Amino acid sequence: MRYVIYSLFASLLLLSGGAQSQQSITLSNELLQELQKYELQIEELESQFGPLSETILEPLSSISALLETQGNYEALAETQERQFALMRINLGLEHPDLVRMVRAMIATQKRLGDWQAIADRLDLLRILQAAIHGNYSDELFKAVEDQAQWYLTRVAIDGSTRPGRNFMRARALYKELEDLAEDRFGENNPELYPWYYKRANNLAQLVALLNADTGLAGDIYTEIVRVDGVMRLEQYSPYNNAAWFGASRRIALVRGDLLLGEAYLRDGLRRIGKMRNIAEETDDKEAEAMANLYYADFRILLNQGASRSYQRMHEQLLEAGIESQRIETLFNRPTVIPLPIFFDRFADLEAYQAANIAKRDYIAEDLLYVGEFTAWDEDAKSIIKPLSTDPLLRVELPYYQADLSFRISTRGKPSSIDVLSMNPEERFVERRAYRALRDIHFRPSIIEGRPERIRDLQLRYYYFERDD
């Protein structure tokens, strides 16, 4: 343990800039004395009970607390590794304290910016949750979802790895969650709603990234071809030439009315259709109405008409006993789609939208505020940032921001965009926010179940740029 003491002491000297006050020297000496005390205690315990004794854990924990207080995270990470090894030996793989220890290790690696180490710890956490709670437990489901969300986070923050590969790892984990949910809950079970929708939303993210018109799109395309081949990215071209391609050759292309990877988005739409069928079979009018809402949203993403589904949603909400005024108040205000969460209850969607528009200090009086939009990445400025459900796995970034006014068509397309303000006051912020808003998808204003044009809207937009 002596390396820990020397490492901490060196850190303290550096922090003081070589010209320490008497007070800082005294503080350093006190810390050194504390660490030496715990080191001697560990040596005595090792001599008496052996190097793998559980008794060593208490002084190791005290050393960890001192290192964390001083911000010596490299030494803390090494100490925590030893703590975990001793706990695993003495407690076995089914003790809840191991989970708390791994989460503490993740917090340390987050401070160090070691993104791969966090991925490794999350894999370990998944093994522990399966051992402690079983393969179909809520804890295991959360552990797998944490892994998926972390790989989505790494798409934007981890310049040391390929973003496409991180996304494909997340996609595989969401598919695994869907399969686990079907095995756990069986068919036609409303418990499947969140897992079908998480999968559908992830497929929508995939298509949005493929059509991002940036280098990130190319990386995603490469990974899709590597994993899935080209068939699901191809469309029949009206310009096929048998002399060049063969009579039935298909090529990947994008026309004005086509999306690259549209087949994946249709897969997402089919999953929402499954949710709608479950609600219908269980005679849950409110859940069926909400499924119709999301079904219509996905049709907008596919550049298709959604009026019929929105109208059916409106009728079913009334049948379910939702007051007309509440329906109109909620849906008159456009919102960014796809929503990150499936709500099978109208009140939950109301609460979500209320939280999104709660900040009112920067709203222009003559504009209808539709909320905030935080972009995923500098190469995905029109795709909303996936947000982990676990605060431990959220990485804070420095954001640029802009307030924009605009109008929306009946198909959710923004137009007449104007940048009201920006921070910092730089031309590039205005230009990039303007371009991003053009490609953001909205659910249009819905009045009595019918999409309507609406003007005089306001959105606050955030995005960041990597240093690398």
Short mmCIF file of C-alpha atoms in Angstrom, two decimals:
data_model
loop_
_atom_site.label_atom_id
_atom_site.label_comp_id
_atom_site.label_asym_id
_atom_site.label_seq_id
_atom_site.Cartn_x
_atom_site.Cartn_y
_atom_site.Cartn_z
CA MET A 1 0.00 0.00 0.00
CA ARG A 2 2.99 2.36 0.19
CA TYR A 3 2.50 3.41 -3.47
CA VAL A 4 -0.87 4.86 -2.45
CA ILE A 5 0.70 7.04 0.21
CA TYR A 6 3.45 8.32 -2.05
CA SER A 7 0.97 8.97 -4.87
CA LEU A 8 -1.28 11.00 -2.60
CA PHE A 9 1.63 12.95 -1.16
CA ALA A 10 2.93 13.80 -4.65
CA SER A 11 -0.53 15.00 -5.64
CA LEU A 12 -0.70 17.27 -2.62
CA LEU A 13 2.68 18.80 -3.48
CA LEU A 14 1.59 19.46 -7.06
CA LEU A 15 -1.64 21.06 -5.94
CA SER A 16 0.26 23.41 -3.69
CA GLY A 17 2.52 24.53 -6.57
CA GLY A 18 5.72 23.89 -4.57
CA ALA A 19 5.10 26.85 -2.23
CA GLN A 20 2.91 25.37 0.42
CA SER A 21 1.63 27.34 3.33
CA GLN A 22 2.23 25.99 6.80
CA GLN A 23 -1.44 25.04 6.94
CA SER A 24 -1.24 22.90 3.77
CA ILE A 25 1.96 21.23 4.96
CA THR A 26 0.25 20.38 8.24
CA LEU A 27 -2.74 19.01 6.34
CA SER A 28 -0.47 16.88 4.14
CA ASN A 29 1.35 15.52 7.14
CA GLU A 30 -1.92 14.67 8.84
CA LEU A 31 -3.10 12.77 5.77
CA LEU A 32 0.19 10.95 5.50
CA GLN A 33 -0.05 9.93 9.13
CA GLU A 34 -3.59 8.67 8.60
CA LEU A 35 -2.56 6.63 5.57
CA GLN A 36 0.48 5.23 7.37
CA LYS A 37 -1.74 4.21 10.25
CA TYR A 38 -4.04 2.25 7.93
CA GLU A 39 -1.09 0.72 6.10
CA LEU A 40 0.40 -0.56 9.34
CA GLN A 41 -3.00 -1.92 10.30
CA ILE A 42 -3.24 -3.79 7.00
CA GLU A 43 0.27 -5.22 7.43
CA GLU A 44 -0.61 -6.49 10.89
CA LEU A 45 -3.87 -8.07 9.64
CA GLU A 46 -2.09 -9.69 6.71
CA SER A 47 0.52 -11.11 9.05
CA GLN A 48 -2.10 -12.45 11.44
CA PHE A 49 -4.87 -13.63 9.06
CA GLY A 50 -3.31 -13.74 5.61
CA PRO A 51 -3.47 -11.39 2.59
CA LEU A 52 -7.00 -12.48 1.62
CA SER A 53 -8.62 -11.90 4.98
CA GLU A 54 -11.96 -10.07 5.16
CA THR A 55 -10.57 -8.03 8.05
CA ILE A 56 -8.47 -6.01 5.59
CA LEU A 57 -11.58 -4.51 4.03
CA GLU A 58 -12.20 -1.99 6.79
CA PRO A 59 -8.83 -0.19 6.59
CA LEU A 60 -8.98 -0.37 2.77
CA SER A 61 -12.34 1.39 2.92
CA SER A 62 -10.83 4.11 5.11
CA ILE A 63 -7.97 4.58 2.64
CA SER A 64 -10.48 4.85 -0.23
CA ALA A 65 -12.37 7.56 1.63
CA LEU A 66 -9.17 9.57 2.14
CA LEU A 67 -8.15 9.23 -1.52
CA GLU A 68 -11.59 10.29 -2.71
CA THR A 69 -11.55 13.32 -0.43
CA GLN A 70 -8.26 14.42 -1.97
CA GLY A 71 -9.32 13.65 -5.56
CA ASN A 72 -6.58 11.07 -6.11
CA TYR A 73 -8.73 8.93 -8.38
CA GLU A 74 -5.99 6.84 -9.96
CA ALA A 75 -4.89 5.55 -6.56
CA LEU A 76 -8.54 5.23 -5.55
CA ALA A 77 -9.26 3.04 -8.59
CA GLU A 78 -6.41 0.69 -7.64
CA THR A 79 -7.57 0.51 -4.03
CA GLN A 80 -11.16 -0.21 -5.09
CA GLU A 81 -9.95 -3.04 -7.33
CA ARG A 82 -8.34 -4.66 -4.32
CA GLN A 83 -11.45 -4.08 -2.22
CA PHE A 84 -13.62 -5.75 -4.82
CA ALA A 85 -11.29 -8.74 -5.18
CA LEU A 86 -11.31 -9.32 -1.42
CA MET A 87 -15.09 -8.92 -1.23
CA ARG A 88 -15.62 -11.40 -4.05
CA ILE A 89 -13.36 -13.95 -2.37
CA ASN A 90 -14.94 -13.56 1.06
CA LEU A 91 -18.58 -12.87 0.17
CA GLY A 92 -19.04 -14.87 -3.01
CA LEU A 93 -20.77 -13.65 -6.19
CA GLU A 94 -24.25 -13.30 -4.72
CA HIS A 95 -23.78 -10.60 -2.12
CA PRO A 96 -25.51 -7.21 -2.65
CA ASP A 97 -22.47 -5.33 -1.30
CA LEU A 98 -20.63 -6.28 -4.50
CA VAL A 99 -23.14 -4.26 -6.53
CA ARG A 100 -22.53 -1.17 -4.41
CA MET A 101 -18.78 -1.65 -4.77
CA VAL A 102 -18.96 -1.89 -8.57
CA ARG A 103 -21.07 1.27 -8.73
CA ALA A 104 -18.42 3.06 -6.65
CA MET A 105 -15.79 1.82 -9.11
CA ILE A 106 -17.85 3.16 -12.02
CA ALA A 107 -18.06 6.58 -10.34
CA THR A 108 -14.26 6.63 -10.05
CA GLN A 109 -13.68 5.60 -13.67
CA LYS A 110 -16.16 8.28 -14.75
CA ARG A 111 -14.02 10.91 -13.03
CA LEU A 112 -10.97 9.49 -14.80
CA GLY A 113 -12.74 9.50 -18.16
CA ASP A 114 -12.01 5.82 -18.78
CA TRP A 115 -15.08 4.95 -20.84
CA GLN A 116 -14.02 1.39 -21.66
CA ALA A 117 -13.41 0.63 -17.99
CA ILE A 118 -16.99 1.71 -17.28
CA ALA A 119 -18.25 -0.65 -19.99
CA ASP A 120 -16.26 -3.47 -18.36
CA ARG A 121 -17.70 -2.69 -14.93
CA LEU A 122 -21.23 -2.63 -16.36
CA ASP A 123 -20.63 -6.08 -17.81
CA LEU A 124 -19.51 -7.21 -14.36
CA LEU A 125 -22.58 -5.59 -12.81
CA ARG A 126 -24.81 -7.54 -15.17
CA ILE A 127 -23.15 -10.83 -14.12
CA LEU A 128 -23.66 -9.95 -10.47
CA GLN A 129 -27.35 -9.02 -10.89
CA ALA A 130 -28.02 -12.27 -12.72
CA ALA A 131 -26.31 -14.25 -9.97
CA ILE A 132 -28.08 -12.41 -7.15
CA HIS A 133 -31.56 -11.92 -8.59
CA GLY A 134 -31.90 -14.27 -11.57
CA ASN A 135 -31.99 -13.99 -15.36
CA TYR A 136 -35.52 -12.54 -15.56
CA SER A 137 -35.35 -10.10 -12.67
CA ASP A 138 -35.94 -6.37 -12.83
CA GLU A 139 -32.37 -5.90 -11.66
CA LEU A 140 -30.98 -7.88 -14.58
CA PHE A 141 -33.15 -5.99 -17.07
CA LYS A 142 -31.88 -2.69 -15.66
CA ALA A 143 -28.27 -3.89 -15.86
CA VAL A 144 -28.64 -4.81 -19.54
CA GLU A 145 -30.38 -1.51 -20.32
CA ASP A 146 -27.62 0.39 -18.51
CA GLN A 147 -25.14 -1.32 -20.82
CA ALA A 148 -27.14 -0.32 -23.90
CA GLN A 149 -27.51 3.27 -22.75
CA TRP A 150 -23.81 3.52 -21.99
CA TYR A 151 -22.88 2.41 -25.52
CA LEU A 152 -25.25 5.07 -26.89
CA THR A 153 -23.51 7.64 -24.70
CA ARG A 154 -20.13 6.51 -26.05
CA VAL A 155 -21.30 7.22 -29.60
CA ALA A 156 -20.86 10.91 -28.82
CA ILE A 157 -18.15 11.10 -26.16
CA ASP A 158 -15.65 8.34 -26.94
CA GLY A 159 -13.32 9.46 -29.69
CA SER A 160 -11.06 6.42 -29.11
CA THR A 161 -13.61 4.00 -30.57
CA ARG A 162 -15.80 3.87 -33.66
CA PRO A 163 -19.23 5.36 -32.94
CA GLY A 164 -20.93 2.92 -35.32
CA ARG A 165 -19.60 -0.04 -33.41
CA ASN A 166 -20.81 1.41 -30.12
CA PHE A 167 -24.25 1.94 -31.59
CA MET A 168 -24.43 -1.62 -32.90
CA ARG A 169 -23.55 -2.96 -29.47
CA ALA A 170 -26.43 -0.96 -28.03
CA ARG A 171 -28.75 -2.24 -30.75
CA ALA A 172 -27.84 -5.86 -29.94
CA LEU A 173 -28.56 -5.25 -26.24
CA TYR A 174 -32.00 -3.75 -26.95
CA LYS A 175 -32.79 -6.78 -29.11
CA GLU A 176 -31.68 -9.01 -26.23
CA LEU A 177 -33.96 -7.10 -23.83
CA GLU A 178 -36.89 -7.58 -26.19
CA ASP A 179 -36.23 -11.33 -26.35
CA LEU A 180 -35.84 -11.56 -22.58
CA ALA A 181 -39.11 -9.68 -22.08
CA GLU A 182 -41.01 -12.01 -24.42
CA ASP A 183 -39.61 -15.03 -22.58
CA ARG A 184 -40.43 -13.49 -19.20
CA PHE A 185 -43.92 -12.12 -19.85
CA GLY A 186 -45.20 -14.24 -22.71
CA GLU A 187 -47.38 -13.04 -25.57
CA ASN A 188 -50.12 -10.41 -25.39
CA ASN A 189 -48.92 -9.04 -22.08
CA PRO A 190 -49.00 -5.27 -21.44
CA GLU A 191 -45.70 -5.69 -19.58
CA LEU A 192 -44.12 -5.90 -23.04
CA TYR A 193 -44.99 -2.28 -23.89
CA PRO A 194 -41.81 -0.61 -22.63
CA TRP A 195 -39.52 -3.24 -24.10
CA TYR A 196 -41.14 -3.21 -27.53
CA TYR A 197 -40.97 0.56 -27.55
CA LYS A 198 -37.34 0.75 -26.43
CA ARG A 199 -36.52 -1.50 -29.37
CA ALA A 200 -38.65 0.57 -31.77
CA ASN A 201 -37.08 3.81 -30.58
CA ASN A 202 -33.59 2.38 -31.01
CA LEU A 203 -34.43 1.41 -34.60
CA ALA A 204 -35.67 4.97 -35.19
CA GLN A 205 -32.32 6.22 -33.87
CA LEU A 206 -30.55 3.94 -36.33
CA VAL A 207 -32.43 5.33 -39.32
CA ALA A 208 -31.95 8.91 -38.14
CA LEU A 209 -28.19 8.34 -37.87
CA LEU A 210 -28.04 6.72 -41.32
CA ASN A 211 -29.70 9.82 -42.80
CA ALA A 212 -27.69 12.37 -40.82
CA ASP A 213 -25.66 13.49 -43.86
CA THR A 214 -22.38 13.50 -41.89
CA GLY A 215 -19.35 11.31 -41.36
CA LEU A 216 -21.19 9.58 -38.53
CA ALA A 217 -23.75 8.31 -41.05
CA GLY A 218 -20.97 6.69 -43.05
CA ASP A 219 -19.60 4.94 -39.98
CA ILE A 220 -23.06 3.65 -39.05
CA TYR A 221 -23.58 2.47 -42.64
CA THR A 222 -20.29 0.55 -42.56
CA GLU A 223 -21.23 -1.21 -39.33
CA ILE A 224 -24.73 -2.06 -40.57
CA VAL A 225 -23.30 -3.65 -43.70
CA ARG A 226 -20.77 -5.56 -41.61
CA VAL A 227 -23.44 -6.96 -39.27
CA ASP A 228 -26.59 -7.18 -41.43
CA GLY A 229 -25.32 -7.06 -45.00
CA VAL A 230 -26.77 -4.69 -47.59
CA MET A 231 -30.23 -6.14 -48.24
CA ARG A 232 -32.11 -4.03 -45.70
CA LEU A 233 -30.40 -0.86 -46.91
CA GLU A 234 -31.32 -1.38 -50.55
CA GLN A 235 -34.24 -0.01 -52.53
CA TYR A 236 -35.26 -0.81 -56.07
CA SER A 237 -33.92 1.95 -58.27
CA PRO A 238 -36.04 3.31 -61.14
CA TYR A 239 -32.78 3.95 -62.98
CA ASN A 240 -31.48 0.40 -63.05
CA ASN A 241 -29.56 -0.38 -66.20
CA ALA A 242 -29.21 -4.08 -67.00
CA ALA A 243 -25.98 -3.45 -68.87
CA TRP A 244 -24.44 -1.99 -65.68
CA PHE A 245 -26.14 -3.76 -62.81
CA GLY A 246 -28.02 -6.78 -64.12
CA ALA A 247 -31.77 -7.08 -64.62
CA SER A 248 -32.71 -7.19 -60.93
CA ARG A 249 -29.80 -5.38 -59.35
CA ARG A 250 -30.70 -3.19 -56.36
CA ILE A 251 -28.63 -0.35 -55.01
CA ALA A 252 -28.72 1.65 -51.78
CA LEU A 253 -30.01 5.12 -52.51
CA VAL A 254 -31.86 8.08 -51.08
CA ARG A 255 -34.52 9.95 -53.06
CA GLY A 256 -36.62 12.80 -51.83
CA ASP A 257 -39.33 10.40 -50.64
CA LEU A 258 -37.06 7.61 -49.38
CA LEU A 259 -35.04 7.07 -46.22
CA LEU A 260 -31.88 5.04 -46.16
CA GLY A 261 -32.63 2.07 -43.91
CA GLU A 262 -36.38 2.64 -44.06
CA ALA A 263 -36.93 -1.09 -43.48
CA TYR A 264 -35.59 -0.71 -39.93
CA LEU A 265 -38.06 2.07 -39.21
CA ARG A 266 -40.86 -0.13 -40.49
CA ASP A 267 -39.70 -2.78 -38.03
CA GLY A 268 -40.15 -0.22 -35.27
CA LEU A 269 -43.62 0.61 -36.56
CA ARG A 270 -44.55 -3.09 -36.48
CA ARG A 271 -43.58 -3.30 -32.82
CA ILE A 272 -45.88 -0.40 -32.01
CA GLY A 273 -48.54 -2.26 -33.97
CA LYS A 274 -47.97 -5.23 -31.65
CA MET A 275 -48.47 -2.95 -28.67
CA ARG A 276 -51.70 -1.66 -30.17
CA ASN A 277 -52.92 -5.22 -30.70
CA ILE A 278 -52.17 -6.15 -27.08
CA ALA A 279 -54.14 -3.14 -25.85
CA GLU A 280 -57.05 -4.05 -28.10
CA GLU A 281 -57.07 -7.69 -26.95
CA THR A 282 -56.96 -6.66 -23.28
CA ASP A 283 -59.75 -4.10 -23.91
CA ASP A 284 -57.65 -1.18 -22.67
CA LYS A 285 -58.98 1.79 -24.67
CA GLU A 286 -56.59 4.30 -23.14
CA ALA A 287 -53.49 2.20 -23.88
CA GLU A 288 -54.79 1.53 -27.39
CA ALA A 289 -55.26 5.27 -27.94
CA MET A 290 -51.71 5.94 -26.79
CA ALA A 291 -50.37 3.21 -29.08
CA ASN A 292 -52.21 4.87 -31.96
CA LEU A 293 -50.54 8.14 -31.05
CA TYR A 294 -47.06 6.59 -31.26
CA TYR A 295 -48.05 4.69 -34.40
CA ALA A 296 -48.94 8.00 -36.05
CA ASP A 297 -45.67 9.55 -34.86
CA PHE A 298 -43.70 6.77 -36.55
CA ARG A 299 -45.66 7.24 -39.76
CA ILE A 300 -44.53 10.88 -39.72
CA LEU A 301 -40.94 9.64 -39.35
CA LEU A 302 -41.58 7.51 -42.44
CA ASN A 303 -42.84 10.59 -44.34
CA GLN A 304 -46.32 9.07 -44.50
CA GLY A 305 -49.74 10.39 -43.62
CA ALA A 306 -50.77 10.05 -39.99
CA SER A 307 -54.18 11.75 -39.87
CA ARG A 308 -56.21 8.54 -39.55
CA SER A 309 -54.20 7.28 -36.57
CA TYR A 310 -54.33 10.66 -34.82
CA GLN A 311 -58.09 10.81 -35.36
CA ARG A 312 -58.54 7.31 -33.95
CA MET A 313 -56.35 8.24 -30.97
CA HIS A 314 -58.56 11.26 -30.27
CA GLU A 315 -61.77 9.19 -30.43
CA GLN A 316 -60.40 6.48 -28.16
CA LEU A 317 -59.19 8.94 -25.53
CA LEU A 318 -62.69 10.39 -25.37
CA GLU A 319 -64.11 6.87 -25.08
CA ALA A 320 -61.66 6.20 -22.25
CA GLY A 321 -63.09 9.15 -20.34
CA ILE A 322 -60.35 11.75 -20.89
CA GLU A 323 -61.81 15.26 -20.91
CA SER A 324 -61.78 16.99 -24.28
CA GLN A 325 -60.11 20.12 -22.85
CA ARG A 326 -57.18 18.09 -21.52
CA ILE A 327 -56.75 16.42 -24.90
CA GLU A 328 -56.79 19.72 -26.79
CA THR A 329 -54.43 21.42 -24.34
CA LEU A 330 -51.87 18.65 -24.68
CA PHE A 331 -51.96 18.08 -28.43
CA ASN A 332 -52.35 21.66 -29.61
CA ARG A 333 -48.69 22.07 -28.66
CA PRO A 334 -46.29 20.30 -31.08
CA THR A 335 -43.53 18.12 -29.66
CA VAL A 336 -40.32 16.51 -30.86
CA ILE A 337 -40.69 12.87 -31.96
CA PRO A 338 -40.05 10.07 -31.41
CA LEU A 339 -40.64 10.36 -27.69
CA PRO A 340 -37.98 8.49 -25.68
CA ILE A 341 -40.56 6.72 -23.48
CA PHE A 342 -43.85 4.96 -24.17
CA PHE A 343 -46.67 6.18 -21.94
CA ASP A 344 -49.74 3.96 -21.87
CA ARG A 345 -51.57 6.50 -19.72
CA PHE A 346 -52.55 9.98 -20.86
CA ALA A 347 -51.77 11.55 -17.47
CA ASP A 348 -48.17 10.32 -17.66
CA LEU A 349 -47.74 11.97 -21.07
CA GLU A 350 -49.22 15.18 -19.65
CA ALA A 351 -46.66 15.13 -16.83
CA TYR A 352 -43.81 14.48 -19.26
CA GLN A 353 -44.75 17.39 -21.50
CA ALA A 354 -45.28 19.69 -18.51
CA ALA A 355 -41.76 18.89 -17.29
CA ASN A 356 -40.31 19.62 -20.74
CA ILE A 357 -41.87 23.08 -20.90
CA ALA A 358 -41.43 23.95 -17.23
CA LYS A 359 -38.59 26.45 -17.78
CA ARG A 360 -40.33 29.68 -18.64
CA ASP A 361 -37.74 32.35 -17.93
CA TYR A 362 -36.64 32.65 -21.55
CA ILE A 363 -39.98 32.29 -23.35
CA ALA A 364 -41.08 35.11 -25.63
CA GLU A 365 -44.57 36.29 -24.76
CA ASP A 366 -45.87 36.07 -28.33
CA LEU A 367 -44.54 32.53 -28.98
CA LEU A 368 -45.76 29.07 -27.96
CA TYR A 369 -42.89 27.29 -26.22
CA VAL A 370 -42.48 23.63 -27.19
CA GLY A 371 -39.60 22.71 -24.88
CA GLU A 372 -35.89 21.99 -25.04
CA PHE A 373 -33.93 19.85 -27.47
CA THR A 374 -30.47 18.53 -26.59
CA ALA A 375 -28.65 17.17 -29.62
CA TRP A 376 -26.94 13.79 -29.43
CA ASP A 377 -23.67 14.66 -31.12
CA GLU A 378 -21.98 17.26 -33.28
CA ASP A 379 -22.57 14.90 -36.22
CA ALA A 380 -26.14 14.19 -35.11
CA LYS A 381 -27.43 17.67 -34.36
CA SER A 382 -31.03 16.85 -35.32
CA ILE A 383 -31.27 13.69 -33.20
CA ILE A 384 -32.23 14.02 -29.56
CA LYS A 385 -29.62 12.91 -27.06
CA PRO A 386 -30.38 9.52 -25.46
CA LEU A 387 -30.49 10.06 -21.70
CA SER A 388 -29.55 7.25 -19.33
CA THR A 389 -32.13 6.38 -16.70
CA ASP A 390 -29.24 6.05 -14.22
CA PRO A 391 -27.72 9.41 -13.19
CA LEU A 392 -24.43 7.62 -12.49
CA LEU A 393 -24.02 7.03 -16.24
CA ARG A 394 -24.77 10.58 -17.38
CA VAL A 395 -21.82 12.60 -18.63
CA GLU A 396 -22.09 16.38 -18.35
CA LEU A 397 -20.84 18.30 -21.38
CA PRO A 398 -20.37 21.98 -22.23
CA TYR A 399 -23.23 23.01 -24.51
CA TYR A 400 -23.84 25.80 -26.97
CA GLN A 401 -27.44 26.99 -27.02
CA ALA A 402 -29.83 28.88 -29.25
CA ASP A 403 -33.46 29.97 -29.00
CA LEU A 404 -35.34 29.60 -32.27
CA SER A 405 -38.78 30.60 -33.56
CA PHE A 406 -40.47 28.67 -36.38
CA ARG A 407 -43.70 27.21 -37.72
CA ILE A 408 -44.70 23.58 -38.33
CA SER A 409 -46.67 22.01 -41.18
CA THR A 410 -49.35 19.32 -40.86
CA ARG A 411 -46.58 16.76 -41.48
CA GLY A 412 -44.39 18.07 -38.67
CA LYS A 413 -41.89 19.91 -40.89
CA PRO A 414 -40.33 23.11 -39.47
CA SER A 415 -40.12 26.22 -41.65
CA SER A 416 -39.72 30.02 -41.37
CA ILE A 417 -36.90 29.48 -38.88
CA ASP A 418 -35.42 32.46 -37.09
CA VAL A 419 -32.67 32.43 -34.47
CA LEU A 420 -33.77 34.67 -31.60
CA SER A 421 -30.65 34.43 -29.45
CA MET A 422 -27.58 32.28 -28.97
CA ASN A 423 -24.84 31.58 -26.46
CA PRO A 424 -22.09 32.23 -27.29
CA GLU A 425 -22.91 35.02 -29.70
CA GLU A 426 -21.09 33.40 -32.60
CA ARG A 427 -22.16 32.99 -36.20
CA PHE A 428 -21.39 29.27 -36.23
CA VAL A 429 -23.84 28.66 -33.35
CA GLU A 430 -26.63 30.41 -35.25
CA ARG A 431 -25.85 28.56 -38.48
CA ARG A 432 -25.70 25.10 -36.94
CA ALA A 433 -28.82 25.54 -34.83
CA TYR A 434 -30.72 26.76 -37.88
CA ARG A 435 -29.63 23.78 -39.97
CA ALA A 436 -30.39 21.33 -37.18
CA LEU A 437 -33.94 22.55 -36.67
CA ARG A 438 -34.76 22.01 -40.36
CA ASP A 439 -34.27 18.25 -39.88
CA ILE A 440 -35.85 17.75 -36.45
CA HIS A 441 -39.10 15.77 -36.56
CA PHE A 442 -42.16 17.09 -34.74
CA ARG A 443 -45.61 15.83 -34.03
CA PRO A 444 -47.75 18.62 -35.47
CA SER A 445 -50.44 20.53 -33.65
CA ILE A 446 -53.51 18.27 -33.39
CA ILE A 447 -56.91 19.91 -33.05
CA GLU A 448 -59.90 17.63 -32.54
CA GLY A 449 -57.82 14.75 -33.85
CA ARG A 450 -56.68 16.50 -37.04
CA PRO A 451 -53.14 17.75 -37.74
CA GLU A 452 -53.03 21.52 -38.28
CA ARG A 453 -50.41 24.04 -39.32
CA ILE A 454 -49.15 26.22 -36.52
CA ARG A 455 -46.86 29.24 -36.38
CA ASP A 456 -45.12 31.33 -33.73
CA LEU A 457 -43.37 28.47 -31.93
CA GLN A 458 -40.22 28.58 -29.83
CA LEU A 459 -37.62 25.91 -29.05
CA ARG A 460 -34.43 26.06 -27.01
CA TYR A 461 -31.71 24.05 -28.72
CA TYR A 462 -28.50 22.66 -27.15
CA TYR A 463 -25.53 20.97 -28.77
CA PHE A 464 -21.87 20.32 -28.04
CA GLU A 465 -18.73 19.79 -30.08
CA ARG A 466 -15.95 17.35 -29.27
CA ASP A 467 -12.48 18.74 -28.70
CA ASP A 468 -10.92 15.93 -30.71
#
